Tab-separated table of C-alpha atoms in Angstrom:
chain	number	residue	atom	x	y	z
A	165	MET	CA	249.729	122.384	172.389
A	166	GLU	CA	247.832	125.501	171.393
A	167	ASN	CA	249.390	125.350	167.914
A	168	LYS	CA	248.201	121.751	167.486
A	169	GLU	CA	244.632	122.671	168.481
A	170	LYS	CA	244.673	125.597	166.075
A	171	THR	CA	245.923	123.334	163.261
A	172	LEU	CA	243.222	120.745	164.058
A	173	ALA	CA	240.576	123.468	164.017
A	174	GLN	CA	241.842	124.640	160.624
A	175	LEU	CA	241.771	121.061	159.380
A	176	ASP	CA	238.177	120.657	160.539
A	177	ALA	CA	237.235	123.944	158.872
A	178	ALA	CA	238.937	122.840	155.652
A	179	ARG	CA	237.108	119.490	155.733
A	180	LEU	CA	233.833	121.303	156.254
A	181	LYS	CA	234.577	123.542	153.256
A	182	VAL	CA	235.401	120.484	151.115
A	183	LYS	CA	232.102	118.872	152.142
A	184	GLN	CA	230.214	122.090	151.334
A	185	TYR	CA	231.829	122.287	147.891
A	186	GLU	CA	231.072	118.618	147.255
A	187	ASN	CA	227.425	119.264	148.124
A	188	LYS	CA	227.362	122.312	145.849
A	189	ILE	CA	228.858	120.261	142.992
A	190	GLN	CA	226.190	117.592	143.530
A	191	LEU	CA	223.428	120.216	143.478
A	192	LEU	CA	224.768	121.689	140.246
A	193	GLU	CA	225.051	118.247	138.642
A	194	ASN	CA	221.461	117.480	139.658
A	195	ARG	CA	220.305	120.805	138.191
A	196	LYS	CA	222.162	120.094	134.949
A	197	ARG	CA	220.505	116.662	134.645
A	198	HIS	CA	217.106	118.227	135.353
A	199	LEU	CA	217.577	120.864	132.643
A	200	GLU	CA	218.792	118.267	130.136
A	201	LYS	CA	215.759	116.084	130.826
A	202	LYS	CA	213.498	119.103	130.473
A	203	ALA	CA	215.019	119.945	127.083
A	204	ASP	CA	214.612	116.316	125.989
A	205	ARG	CA	210.955	116.313	127.063
A	206	GLN	CA	210.322	119.574	125.204
A	207	ARG	CA	211.943	118.196	122.040
A	208	THR	CA	209.919	114.978	122.280
A	209	HIS	CA	206.726	116.980	122.790
A	210	HIS	CA	207.536	119.146	119.762
A	211	LEU	CA	208.279	116.091	117.585
A	212	CYS	CA	205.041	114.396	118.680
A	213	ASN	CA	203.085	117.532	117.806
A	214	MET	CA	204.727	117.691	114.375
A	215	GLY	CA	203.999	114.008	113.736
A	216	GLY	CA	200.435	114.445	114.956
A	217	ALA	CA	199.945	117.341	112.572
A	218	ILE	CA	201.124	115.232	109.631
A	219	GLN	CA	198.928	112.355	110.755
A	220	SER	CA	195.849	114.579	111.035
A	221	ILE	CA	196.461	116.062	107.568
A	222	SER	CA	197.191	112.750	105.825
A	223	LYS	CA	195.498	109.809	107.490
A	224	GLU	CA	196.821	107.524	104.729
A	225	ALA	CA	200.435	108.206	105.754
A	226	ASP	CA	199.683	106.526	109.086
A	227	SER	CA	199.667	103.107	107.399
A	228	LEU	CA	203.233	103.527	106.075
A	229	THR	CA	206.221	101.919	107.733
A	230	ARG	CA	208.853	104.159	109.200
A	231	VAL	CA	211.144	103.640	106.187
A	232	GLU	CA	208.310	104.333	103.750
A	233	PHE	CA	207.297	107.434	105.678
A	234	TYR	CA	210.850	108.819	105.777
A	235	SER	CA	211.232	108.149	102.073
A	236	LEU	CA	207.978	109.977	101.397
A	237	MET	CA	209.010	112.939	103.539
A	238	GLU	CA	212.378	113.143	101.769
A	239	GLN	CA	210.584	113.244	98.434
A	240	VAL	CA	208.022	115.813	99.602
A	241	PHE	CA	210.605	118.133	101.143
A	242	ALA	CA	212.826	117.842	98.056
A	243	LEU	CA	210.117	119.437	95.918
A	244	PRO	CA	211.083	123.045	95.032
A	245	ALA	CA	207.601	124.348	95.876
A	246	VAL	CA	207.753	122.730	99.313
A	247	GLN	CA	211.268	124.051	99.936
A	248	LYS	CA	210.029	127.542	99.091
A	249	LEU	CA	207.059	127.179	101.465
A	250	VAL	CA	209.344	125.949	104.268
A	251	ASP	CA	211.808	128.810	103.671
A	252	THR	CA	208.964	131.329	103.786
A	253	ALA	CA	207.538	129.805	106.974
A	254	VAL	CA	210.981	129.886	108.644
A	255	GLN	CA	211.536	133.502	107.570
A	256	ASN	CA	208.131	134.476	108.960
A	257	HIS	CA	208.903	132.650	112.196
A	258	ASN	CA	212.284	134.347	112.547
A	259	ALA	CA	210.676	137.729	111.841
A	260	GLY	CA	208.161	137.139	114.619
A	261	GLY	CA	205.262	136.418	112.300
A	262	ASP	CA	204.069	133.447	114.366
A	263	ARG	CA	204.086	135.239	117.713
């Protein structure tokens, strides 16, 4: 009988461990979702700031449709002078020039 009680106690301990690991998995999944949402919010905030900057610089662009605006941006960013300015800005950023 003592062996049976010991086995039942081990079973209960094992079930408790399983439950603890399940809870830990759930906590980690919740944390992952939270961090993903945070990254999405940061990206959205960044994109809104970029769009707001364009809108404040060129009020006329605000009247364009999305397709017209994308077409315009493709044309603007295809210009060699603009590409050079973007490359320079990125290099300065990567060198810590904006910090």
